[in-house]
Amino acid sequence: MEKAYEPNKIESSVYEDWENASCFKPTGKGNPISVVIPPPNVTGVLHLGHALNLTLQDMLVRKYRLSGYDVCWIPGTDHAGIATQNVVEKQLRKQNVSRQSLGRKGFVDKVWEWKHEFGERITNQVRKLGASVDWSRERFTMDEGCHDAVLETFVDLYNKDLIYRGEYIINWCPRCETALSDIEVEHEDAKGSLWHIKYPVVNSKTNESIVIATTRPETLFGDTAIAVYPSDKRYKHLIGTHVHLPLTNRTIPIIADAHVDPEFGSGAVKVTPAHDANDYAIGDRHSLERIKIMDQTGKMNENSPDVYQGMDRFDCRKQLVDDLEKQGFLEKIEDHQLSRGHCYRCHTVIEPYLSKQWFVAMKKMAKAGIDVIKTGDIKFTPSRWEKIYFDWMGDIRDWCISRQIWWGHRIPVFYCDSCDDPIVQKVAPTACPNCKGITITQDEDVLDTWFSSALWPFETFGWPKQNNDLKKYYPTTFLITGYDIITFWVSRMIVMGLEQMKQIPFKDVYIHGLIRDSKGKKMSKSVGNAVDPLQLVDEYGADALRWSLASSATLGGQDIRYTEEKVRSCRNFMNKIWNASRYILMIVEQHPVEKWVDEAGIEAAAISIGDQWILSEFYTMLDKVNDGYEAKNFALVCDLLWDFIWNKFCDWYVEMSKFNKQSSVQVLGYLLVRLLQCIHPVAPFISETLWSTLKSAGFNHLGDRLIQDKWPKSMPNLKNETIERQMTLILELIRETRHIKKQLNISPAKDIELIIEAASETSLDALNWGKDILGFLANASQIMLESSLKERPKQAVSSVVQSVQLFIPLKGLVDIDKEVSRLSKQVEKIEIELARANGKLSNQGFLGKAPDNVVEKIRQTAANLQDEKSLLEKQLAGLA
């Protein structure tokens, strides 16, 4: 066995062995557990959020697998429509090739080529993290099966009037030239301006103008009315009249609408029905014309005056404001804080745009999605995330699902050139069913990427085909995801599952926080604080990274602050496990075991009190770990295992076992095997490697692979609270004895005498029970136990542990006179420093001038000096 654990030498071969041996496939035995991986974008590389999500899923999957369940965990990737198209277009531009020059089919072929060349990059990264997904079931949101599910769903929802086409204001990205759904728009607070523009009233004898305030003056050419609040006294006399539209030859009416906020700006608003959602609604109520003044790239079109046509919208804004000011239409400009929407992919400022698009009637389906959470059919952990879900679903808008790009599921709608009636079906018709025309074209748009993702929990099992997998594994058991896609993904999967399958898609949803940098800032490549998890794997090993992430996933689902120091400490923990295993194997080699005991025989094999204590502690810990898994409290699971392995097993029991190595070897081996089983879900690579090492070193009863073994059984008969409580006292006394030795510069190996006064019968029983362990680990050849001492031992240092008085006679251990002199000098030195500090603290002039933090620092110094002085005086008293 290597002296040091070197994960980079073993992890890839361990994973390859698991895969080759089909360890990730369902066994077909036990109750089914099914999970679908949140599919990462095929364009992407794994970030720390992916690593956290995969780790938490893998913990549960491996725990279920060891517990005898029939586990099916399906991997896959998302075709990521806009993102993937942007990546491929960018590559083509480097070759001076555009998608338009290739044509639709040629471009889509290029994207598929890219997918086949680079698509495995992210799945290989999933492997490096140790995720035990069943690769034989890997899916892609645009594979043949998923495509069939998408077409089936679209046609079905259309026939049920749950998908429709309409002209509405949508979010438009001029860079990607496509519509976006509301949740694909990222809003940022920004400093903007409020332009106050004068609209002259037609035929006004007093040259009256009405002033409107706008944050988007470039949309002025699309104005078709000015709206005011019906009872606003400032404008009541103008309702029904007209104003001149500045810089144009048009006039527009002044109308009254109850939705106008009289407190905003001047209380009068310009109405631009083709470029604002609220204005669209006003225009609808008043039958106003809808004038689009931009094209799909954000440039001013033919509905703008000639001088502005062809200008970018923001260039137009600058020129327009100058022209308004020169011609006397601009009254003033105010600073204004606003929330500006950006495309979630390219960060271009979104343009509200009138467009004919396809929509899912989410308002009709939302109630069912709300009800399954309220009734508890689907449980959110932590439950506080239900509020985001309810807020979104309770105020939901219909979902715009059409995208004006080429990469994606093309909408299965066909148009007859003769009658123009839409034909909605999965396969292209050869002739129009209405007029028998044969010139038919398909809708140019593709579906929103999230449409296919919404079907993920059932399309991955073969739907719309009815098969055994779908019957056995749907609905899935749990979903683990970040809170940032509750609206994007979770809500839509629930709605689609209920609509298409008439069942919930999953029973439990665990929501984890996002990973931020050490200062709490969002990680971003552009900011420079993003961390590559694969680099961490290369440096520290996958297990160390997994443990650091899982141990931060608290039950509250708070955001996680990443520090490399935590990953490093978890790597040290892996080394601790490795070294403890090396020691145990050395003991096994020295004291070979003919037959290892199992659960039935371990109680008889636990001869010493140390054996009985560590077994009790282990099974107490195991029950708490099981509870932690049940509650999805991943951090608690990791903390319990860490504390037991490092503090109880390695630091104490391994030391105790040296008292009688031969009698303890059975318990050492028994516990090592079960600890490997316990850590396997979090740290699969090191546990599997050590398992294989044990098997080749005399642990012949072990199976070939840990991943296919069993989770430890609970053993209530081996739990003993009395033993655990008694050992706690013994260990605290050992700790205190070692601390005193260190203070007095006494060698840890130096033999000492202990005198212990324990007034309570419980403490005395514990001391009599653990006397041998105390003597062995404290290096005390003589221990005197008394319920009541007649007099205090002379020249002895003392301490109190759990109301037990501990004395260590110092005669022969230290030169008393020399030690008294050394300690006295230390006291004198401290008294000088203490007097200096107290002098400053009693000086009112100093206190009045010095900064608060300086004064507080001196107060803390004085308190520390006083504590140190008291400790030294106590030691001096013991030497008298």
Tab-separated table of N, CA and C in Angstrom, residues 539-660:
chain	number	residue	atom	x	y	z
A	539	GLU	N	-5.783	18.681	-8.538
A	539	GLU	CA	-4.853	19.014	-7.456
A	539	GLU	C	-5.144	18.262	-6.165
A	540	TYR	N	-6.439	18.125	-5.821
A	540	TYR	CA	-6.777	17.569	-4.509
A	540	TYR	C	-7.524	16.230	-4.576
A	541	GLY	N	-8.016	15.868	-5.741
A	541	GLY	CA	-8.803	14.652	-5.872
A	541	GLY	C	-10.287	14.945	-5.836
A	542	ALA	N	-11.063	14.116	-6.527
A	542	ALA	CA	-12.511	14.319	-6.596
A	542	ALA	C	-13.160	14.177	-5.225
A	543	ASP	N	-12.680	13.228	-4.413
A	543	ASP	CA	-13.304	13.002	-3.096
A	543	ASP	C	-13.185	14.222	-2.200
A	544	ALA	N	-12.030	14.881	-2.221
A	544	ALA	CA	-11.833	16.071	-1.390
A	544	ALA	C	-12.787	17.177	-1.821
A	545	LEU	N	-12.919	17.368	-3.140
A	545	LEU	CA	-13.841	18.394	-3.630
A	545	LEU	C	-15.273	18.041	-3.257
A	546	ARG	N	-15.660	16.787	-3.478
A	546	ARG	CA	-17.019	16.357	-3.158
A	546	ARG	C	-17.321	16.585	-1.677
A	547	TRP	N	-16.395	16.184	-0.815
A	547	TRP	CA	-16.639	16.326	0.631
A	547	TRP	C	-16.763	17.798	1.009
A	548	SER	N	-15.918	18.647	0.422
A	548	SER	CA	-15.963	20.070	0.768
A	548	SER	C	-17.297	20.685	0.353
A	549	LEU	N	-17.839	20.258	-0.779
A	549	LEU	CA	-19.112	20.805	-1.250
A	549	LEU	C	-20.291	20.253	-0.450
A	550	ALA	N	-20.304	18.937	-0.256
A	550	ALA	CA	-21.419	18.314	0.470
A	550	ALA	C	-21.485	18.795	1.913
A	551	SER	N	-20.330	18.994	2.529
A	551	SER	CA	-20.305	19.427	3.929
A	551	SER	C	-20.754	20.872	4.085
A	552	SER	N	-20.914	21.571	2.970
A	552	SER	CA	-21.415	22.952	3.004
A	552	SER	C	-22.898	23.042	2.683
A	553	ALA	N	-23.500	21.916	2.262
A	553	ALA	CA	-24.914	21.900	1.855
A	553	ALA	C	-25.798	21.692	3.075
A	554	THR	N	-26.062	22.781	3.772
A	554	THR	CA	-26.852	22.714	4.994
A	554	THR	C	-28.334	22.551	4.669
A	555	LEU	N	-29.087	22.194	5.679
A	555	LEU	CA	-30.515	21.937	5.503
A	555	LEU	C	-31.272	23.202	5.102
A	556	GLY	N	-30.717	24.366	5.427
A	556	GLY	CA	-31.408	25.616	5.112
A	556	GLY	C	-31.316	26.021	3.662
A	557	GLY	N	-30.418	25.377	2.884
A	557	GLY	CA	-30.284	25.701	1.469
A	557	GLY	C	-29.677	27.059	1.199
A	558	GLN	N	-28.840	27.547	2.150
A	558	GLN	CA	-28.224	28.856	1.955
A	558	GLN	C	-27.127	28.799	0.890
A	559	ASP	N	-26.792	29.970	0.359
A	559	ASP	CA	-25.670	30.044	-0.574
A	559	ASP	C	-24.394	29.627	0.135
A	560	ILE	N	-23.454	29.096	-0.629
A	560	ILE	CA	-22.218	28.539	-0.079
A	560	ILE	C	-21.054	29.428	-0.472
A	561	ARG	N	-20.247	29.798	0.496
A	561	ARG	CA	-19.032	30.566	0.209
A	561	ARG	C	-17.865	29.599	0.018
A	562	TYR	N	-17.327	29.623	-1.175
A	562	TYR	CA	-16.246	28.683	-1.507
A	562	TYR	C	-14.904	29.218	-1.016
A	563	THR	N	-14.102	28.323	-0.417
A	563	THR	CA	-12.702	28.621	-0.126
A	563	THR	C	-11.870	27.392	-0.477
A	564	GLU	N	-10.728	27.622	-1.076
A	564	GLU	CA	-9.851	26.504	-1.426
A	564	GLU	C	-9.316	25.831	-0.165
A	565	GLU	N	-9.232	26.599	0.918
A	565	GLU	CA	-8.735	26.037	2.176
A	565	GLU	C	-9.602	24.872	2.641
A	566	LYS	N	-10.904	24.974	2.411
A	566	LYS	CA	-11.793	23.884	2.815
A	566	LYS	C	-11.523	22.630	1.994
A	567	VAL	N	-11.287	22.793	0.692
A	567	VAL	CA	-10.957	21.635	-0.147
A	567	VAL	C	-9.642	21.012	0.344
A	568	ARG	N	-8.697	21.865	0.703
A	568	ARG	CA	-7.404	21.371	1.187
A	568	ARG	C	-7.569	20.591	2.488
A	569	SER	N	-8.402	21.079	3.393
A	569	SER	CA	-8.610	20.372	4.662
A	569	SER	C	-9.294	19.030	4.422
A	570	CYS	N	-10.176	18.977	3.407
A	570	CYS	CA	-10.832	17.702	3.088
A	570	CYS	C	-9.850	16.726	2.460
A	571	ARG	N	-8.874	17.244	1.708
A	571	ARG	CA	-7.806	16.379	1.200
A	571	ARG	C	-7.016	15.796	2.376
A	572	ASN	N	-6.779	16.604	3.406
A	572	ASN	CA	-6.088	16.114	4.604
A	572	ASN	C	-6.904	15.029	5.298
A	573	PHE	N	-8.210	15.174	5.265
A	573	PHE	CA	-9.092	14.157	5.856
A	573	PHE	C	-8.968	12.841	5.097
A	574	MET	N	-8.900	12.929	3.776
A	574	MET	CA	-8.692	11.710	2.981
A	574	MET	C	-7.360	11.044	3.358
A	575	ASN	N	-6.335	11.858	3.566
A	575	ASN	CA	-5.034	11.316	3.986
A	575	ASN	C	-5.132	10.647	5.355
A	576	LYS	N	-5.946	11.226	6.232
A	576	LYS	CA	-6.148	10.655	7.572
A	576	LYS	C	-6.759	9.254	7.455
A	577	ILE	N	-7.770	9.142	6.599
A	577	ILE	CA	-8.415	7.834	6.380
A	577	ILE	C	-7.408	6.849	5.794
A	578	TRP	N	-6.629	7.306	4.834
A	578	TRP	CA	-5.625	6.455	4.174
A	578	TRP	C	-4.608	5.937	5.189
A	579	ASN	N	-4.099	6.846	6.015
A	579	ASN	CA	-3.063	6.472	6.985
A	579	ASN	C	-3.606	5.547	8.066
A	580	ALA	N	-4.840	5.783	8.500
A	580	ALA	CA	-5.446	4.890	9.487
A	580	ALA	C	-5.604	3.491	8.902
A	581	SER	N	-5.974	3.426	7.628
A	581	SER	CA	-6.137	2.123	6.960
A	581	SER	C	-4.787	1.415	6.840
A	582	ARG	N	-3.742	2.158	6.538
A	582	ARG	CA	-2.395	1.572	6.446
A	582	ARG	C	-1.980	0.971	7.796
A	583	TYR	N	-2.288	1.717	8.877
A	583	TYR	CA	-1.938	1.231	10.212
A	583	TYR	C	-2.695	-0.066	10.529
A	584	ILE	N	-3.985	-0.087	10.229
A	584	ILE	CA	-4.790	-1.272	10.534
A	584	ILE	C	-4.302	-2.479	9.733
A	585	LEU	N	-3.956	-2.248	8.475
A	585	LEU	CA	-3.434	-3.354	7.660
A	585	LEU	C	-2.107	-3.870	8.211
A	586	MET	N	-1.327	-2.982	8.792
A	586	MET	CA	-0.077	-3.397	9.414
A	586	MET	C	-0.356	-4.290	10.631
A	587	ILE	N	-1.375	-3.915	11.416
A	587	ILE	CA	-1.749	-4.719	12.581
A	587	ILE	C	-2.281	-6.084	12.131
A	588	VAL	N	-3.061	-6.076	11.060
A	588	VAL	CA	-3.605	-7.335	10.523
A	588	VAL	C	-2.470	-8.242	10.052
A	589	GLU	N	-1.465	-7.625	9.472
A	589	GLU	CA	-0.308	-8.414	8.999
A	589	GLU	C	0.441	-9.031	10.181
A	590	GLN	N	0.532	-8.266	11.281
A	590	GLN	CA	1.222	-8.763	12.480
A	590	GLN	C	0.384	-9.806	13.221
A	591	HIS	N	-0.934	-9.645	13.168
A	591	HIS	CA	-1.833	-10.542	13.894
A	591	HIS	C	-2.910	-11.034	12.924
A	592	PRO	N	-2.576	-11.961	12.042
A	592	PRO	CA	-3.517	-12.443	11.012
A	592	PRO	C	-4.816	-12.964	11.626
A	593	VAL	N	-5.912	-12.699	10.896
A	593	VAL	CA	-7.237	-13.135	11.337
A	593	VAL	C	-7.678	-14.297	10.452
A	594	GLU	N	-8.012	-15.401	11.107
A	594	GLU	CA	-8.426	-16.571	10.334
A	594	GLU	C	-9.809	-16.381	9.751
A	595	LYS	N	-10.727	-15.813	10.559
A	595	LYS	CA	-12.089	-15.573	10.092
A	595	LYS	C	-12.602	-14.265	10.680
A	596	TRP	N	-13.008	-13.378	9.802
A	596	TRP	CA	-13.530	-12.090	10.259
A	596	TRP	C	-14.974	-12.247	10.740
A	597	VAL	N	-15.287	-11.549	11.836
A	597	VAL	CA	-16.640	-11.636	12.396
A	597	VAL	C	-17.579	-10.710	11.632
A	598	ASP	N	-18.869	-11.039	11.668
A	598	ASP	CA	-19.893	-10.173	11.085
A	598	ASP	C	-20.719	-9.568	12.217
A	599	GLU	N	-21.891	-8.993	11.874
A	599	GLU	CA	-22.729	-8.362	12.906
A	599	GLU	C	-23.110	-9.340	14.020
A	600	ALA	N	-23.297	-10.589	13.648
A	600	ALA	CA	-23.717	-11.578	14.645
A	600	ALA	C	-22.611	-11.883	15.645
A	601	GLY	N	-21.351	-11.722	15.240
A	601	GLY	CA	-20.252	-12.121	16.117
A	601	GLY	C	-19.460	-10.994	16.726
A	602	ILE	N	-19.769	-9.731	16.350
A	602	ILE	CA	-18.917	-8.625	16.797
A	602	ILE	C	-19.048	-8.351	18.290
A	603	GLU	N	-20.224	-8.576	18.856
A	603	GLU	CA	-20.398	-8.284	20.286
A	603	GLU	C	-19.486	-9.170	21.122
A	604	ALA	N	-19.385	-10.426	20.756
A	604	ALA	CA	-18.512	-11.349	21.497
A	604	ALA	C	-17.038	-11.007	21.288
A	605	ALA	N	-16.726	-10.437	20.118
A	605	ALA	CA	-15.331	-10.098	19.817
A	605	ALA	C	-14.892	-8.809	20.493
A	606	ALA	N	-15.852	-7.979	20.952
A	606	ALA	CA	-15.528	-6.705	21.587
A	606	ALA	C	-15.175	-6.946	23.043
A	607	ILE	N	-13.919	-7.305	23.301
A	607	ILE	CA	-13.487	-7.715	24.637
A	607	ILE	C	-13.243	-6.521	25.550
A	608	SER	N	-12.519	-5.509	25.040
A	608	SER	CA	-12.114	-4.383	25.895
A	608	SER	C	-13.212	-3.333	25.989
A	609	ILE	N	-13.063	-2.462	27.003
A	609	ILE	CA	-14.023	-1.367	27.143
A	609	ILE	C	-13.882	-0.388	25.978
A	610	GLY	N	-12.674	-0.290	25.439
A	610	GLY	CA	-12.479	0.560	24.265
A	610	GLY	C	-13.239	0.026	23.072
A	611	ASP	N	-13.233	-1.292	22.892
A	611	ASP	CA	-14.003	-1.914	21.811
A	611	ASP	C	-15.493	-1.618	21.971
A	612	GLN	N	-15.980	-1.813	23.192
A	612	GLN	CA	-17.407	-1.602	23.443
A	612	GLN	C	-17.802	-0.145	23.220
A	613	TRP	N	-16.904	0.749	23.660
A	613	TRP	CA	-17.189	2.192	23.495
A	613	TRP	C	-17.232	2.589	22.019
A	614	ILE	N	-16.237	2.182	21.232
A	614	ILE	CA	-16.173	2.631	19.840
A	614	ILE	C	-17.315	2.028	19.022
A	615	LEU	N	-17.727	0.802	19.345
A	615	LEU	CA	-18.867	0.214	18.641
A	615	LEU	C	-20.158	0.962	18.970
A	616	SER	N	-20.314	1.338	20.230
A	616	SER	CA	-21.491	2.105	20.624
A	616	SER	C	-21.512	3.456	19.920
A	617	GLU	N	-20.359	4.120	19.908
A	617	GLU	CA	-20.262	5.418	19.235
A	617	GLU	C	-20.542	5.281	17.740
A	618	PHE	N	-20.038	4.197	17.133
A	618	PHE	CA	-20.241	4.007	15.703
A	618	PHE	C	-21.727	3.845	15.381
A	619	TYR	N	-22.411	3.001	16.126
A	619	TYR	CA	-23.814	2.745	15.801
A	619	TYR	C	-24.719	3.916	16.189
A	620	THR	N	-24.304	4.706	17.169
A	620	THR	CA	-25.015	5.955	17.465
A	620	THR	C	-24.862	6.917	16.297
A	621	MET	N	-23.622	7.015	15.820
A	621	MET	CA	-23.342	7.871	14.670
A	621	MET	C	-24.099	7.392	13.435
A	622	LEU	N	-24.111	6.088	13.186
A	622	LEU	CA	-24.765	5.527	11.996
A	622	LEU	C	-26.247	5.881	11.962
A	623	ASP	N	-26.913	5.770	13.100
A	623	ASP	CA	-28.340	6.109	13.140
A	623	ASP	C	-28.569	7.585	12.828
A	624	LYS	N	-27.681	8.445	13.309
A	624	LYS	CA	-27.800	9.876	13.024
A	624	LYS	C	-27.515	10.168	11.555
A	625	VAL	N	-26.558	9.445	10.965
A	625	VAL	CA	-26.262	9.595	9.539
A	625	VAL	C	-27.477	9.188	8.713
A	626	ASN	N	-28.118	8.076	9.093
A	626	ASN	CA	-29.328	7.649	8.378
A	626	ASN	C	-30.421	8.715	8.457
A	627	ASP	N	-30.565	9.316	9.642
A	627	ASP	CA	-31.549	10.394	9.799
A	627	ASP	C	-31.167	11.595	8.927
A	628	GLY	N	-29.862	11.884	8.858
A	628	GLY	CA	-29.389	12.994	8.027
A	628	GLY	C	-29.708	12.789	6.565
A	629	TYR	N	-29.520	11.571	6.079
A	629	TYR	CA	-29.873	11.272	4.685
A	629	TYR	C	-31.375	11.422	4.462
A	630	GLU	N	-32.154	10.952	5.413
A	630	GLU	CA	-33.608	11.025	5.284
A	630	GLU	C	-34.066	12.481	5.191
A	631	ALA	N	-33.400	13.357	5.946
A	631	ALA	CA	-33.771	14.774	5.964
A	631	ALA	C	-33.088	15.567	4.856
A	632	LYS	N	-32.240	14.926	4.033
A	632	LYS	CA	-31.434	15.599	2.994
A	632	LYS	C	-30.501	16.639	3.618
A	633	ASN	N	-30.031	16.327	4.841
A	633	ASN	CA	-29.097	17.227	5.514
A	633	ASN	C	-27.675	16.727	5.242
A	634	PHE	N	-27.183	17.061	4.058
A	634	PHE	CA	-25.908	16.534	3.594
A	634	PHE	C	-24.745	17.001	4.463
A	635	ALA	N	-24.795	18.254	4.908
A	635	ALA	CA	-23.724	18.778	5.749
A	635	ALA	C	-23.644	18.002	7.062
A	636	LEU	N	-24.793	17.672	7.641
A	636	LEU	CA	-24.810	16.912	8.892
A	636	LEU	C	-24.194	15.532	8.695
A	637	VAL	N	-24.538	14.861	7.595
A	637	VAL	CA	-23.965	13.542	7.295
A	637	VAL	C	-22.440	13.628	7.273
A	638	CYS	N	-21.917	14.618	6.563
A	638	CYS	CA	-20.459	14.770	6.458
A	638	CYS	C	-19.832	15.096	7.802
A	639	ASP	N	-20.464	15.982	8.568
A	639	ASP	CA	-19.913	16.368	9.876
A	639	ASP	C	-19.881	15.184	10.842
A	640	LEU	N	-20.931	14.378	10.842
A	640	LEU	CA	-20.980	13.209	11.730
A	640	LEU	C	-19.871	12.215	11.393
A	641	LEU	N	-19.693	11.958	10.098
A	641	LEU	CA	-18.659	11.009	9.679
A	641	LEU	C	-17.261	11.542	9.986
A	642	TRP	N	-17.054	12.810	9.698
A	642	TRP	CA	-15.743	13.438	9.953
A	642	TRP	C	-15.406	13.346	11.447
A	643	ASP	N	-16.368	13.753	12.285
A	643	ASP	CA	-16.119	13.760	13.734
A	643	ASP	C	-15.806	12.360	14.242
A	644	PHE	N	-16.578	11.372	13.797
A	644	PHE	CA	-16.334	10.011	14.281
A	644	PHE	C	-14.980	9.496	13.793
A	645	ILE	N	-14.720	9.637	12.505
A	645	ILE	CA	-13.487	9.054	11.939
A	645	ILE	C	-12.249	9.745	12.494
A	646	TRP	N	-12.246	11.058	12.455
A	646	TRP	CA	-11.032	11.786	12.852
A	646	TRP	C	-10.876	11.786	14.373
A	647	ASN	N	-11.923	12.215	15.081
A	647	ASN	CA	-11.797	12.455	16.519
A	647	ASN	C	-11.943	11.195	17.373
A	648	LYS	N	-12.885	10.343	17.032
A	648	LYS	CA	-13.114	9.184	17.886
A	648	LYS	C	-12.320	7.963	17.432
A	649	PHE	N	-12.428	7.630	16.152
A	649	PHE	CA	-11.782	6.409	15.676
A	649	PHE	C	-10.264	6.577	15.574
A	650	CYS	N	-9.808	7.555	14.794
A	650	CYS	CA	-8.358	7.714	14.572
A	650	CYS	C	-7.629	8.235	15.810
A	651	ASP	N	-8.128	9.342	16.373
A	651	ASP	CA	-7.400	9.978	17.478
A	651	ASP	C	-7.485	9.205	18.776
A	652	TRP	N	-8.584	8.461	19.009
A	652	TRP	CA	-8.724	7.786	20.295
A	652	TRP	C	-8.701	6.257	20.189
A	653	TYR	N	-9.602	5.699	19.359
A	653	TYR	CA	-9.677	4.236	19.393
A	653	TYR	C	-8.422	3.565	18.850
A	654	VAL	N	-7.870	4.103	17.776
A	654	VAL	CA	-6.635	3.503	17.249
A	654	VAL	C	-5.547	3.514	18.314
A	655	GLU	N	-5.484	4.598	19.117
A	655	GLU	CA	-4.506	4.667	20.209
A	655	GLU	C	-4.841	3.643	21.295
A	656	MET	N	-6.138	3.527	21.616
A	656	MET	CA	-6.545	2.544	22.631
A	656	MET	C	-6.193	1.125	22.198
A	657	SER	N	-6.340	0.851	20.913
A	657	SER	CA	-6.121	-0.504	20.406
A	657	SER	C	-4.677	-0.964	20.600
A	658	LYS	N	-3.778	-0.008	20.761
A	658	LYS	CA	-2.363	-0.365	20.957
A	658	LYS	C	-2.129	-0.993	22.331
A	659	PHE	N	-3.111	-0.814	23.225
A	659	PHE	CA	-3.014	-1.414	24.564
A	659	PHE	C	-3.016	-2.941	24.457
A	660	ASN	N	-3.790	-3.451	23.492
A	660	ASN	CA	-3.787	-4.895	23.223
A	660	ASN	C	-4.164	-5.092	21.757
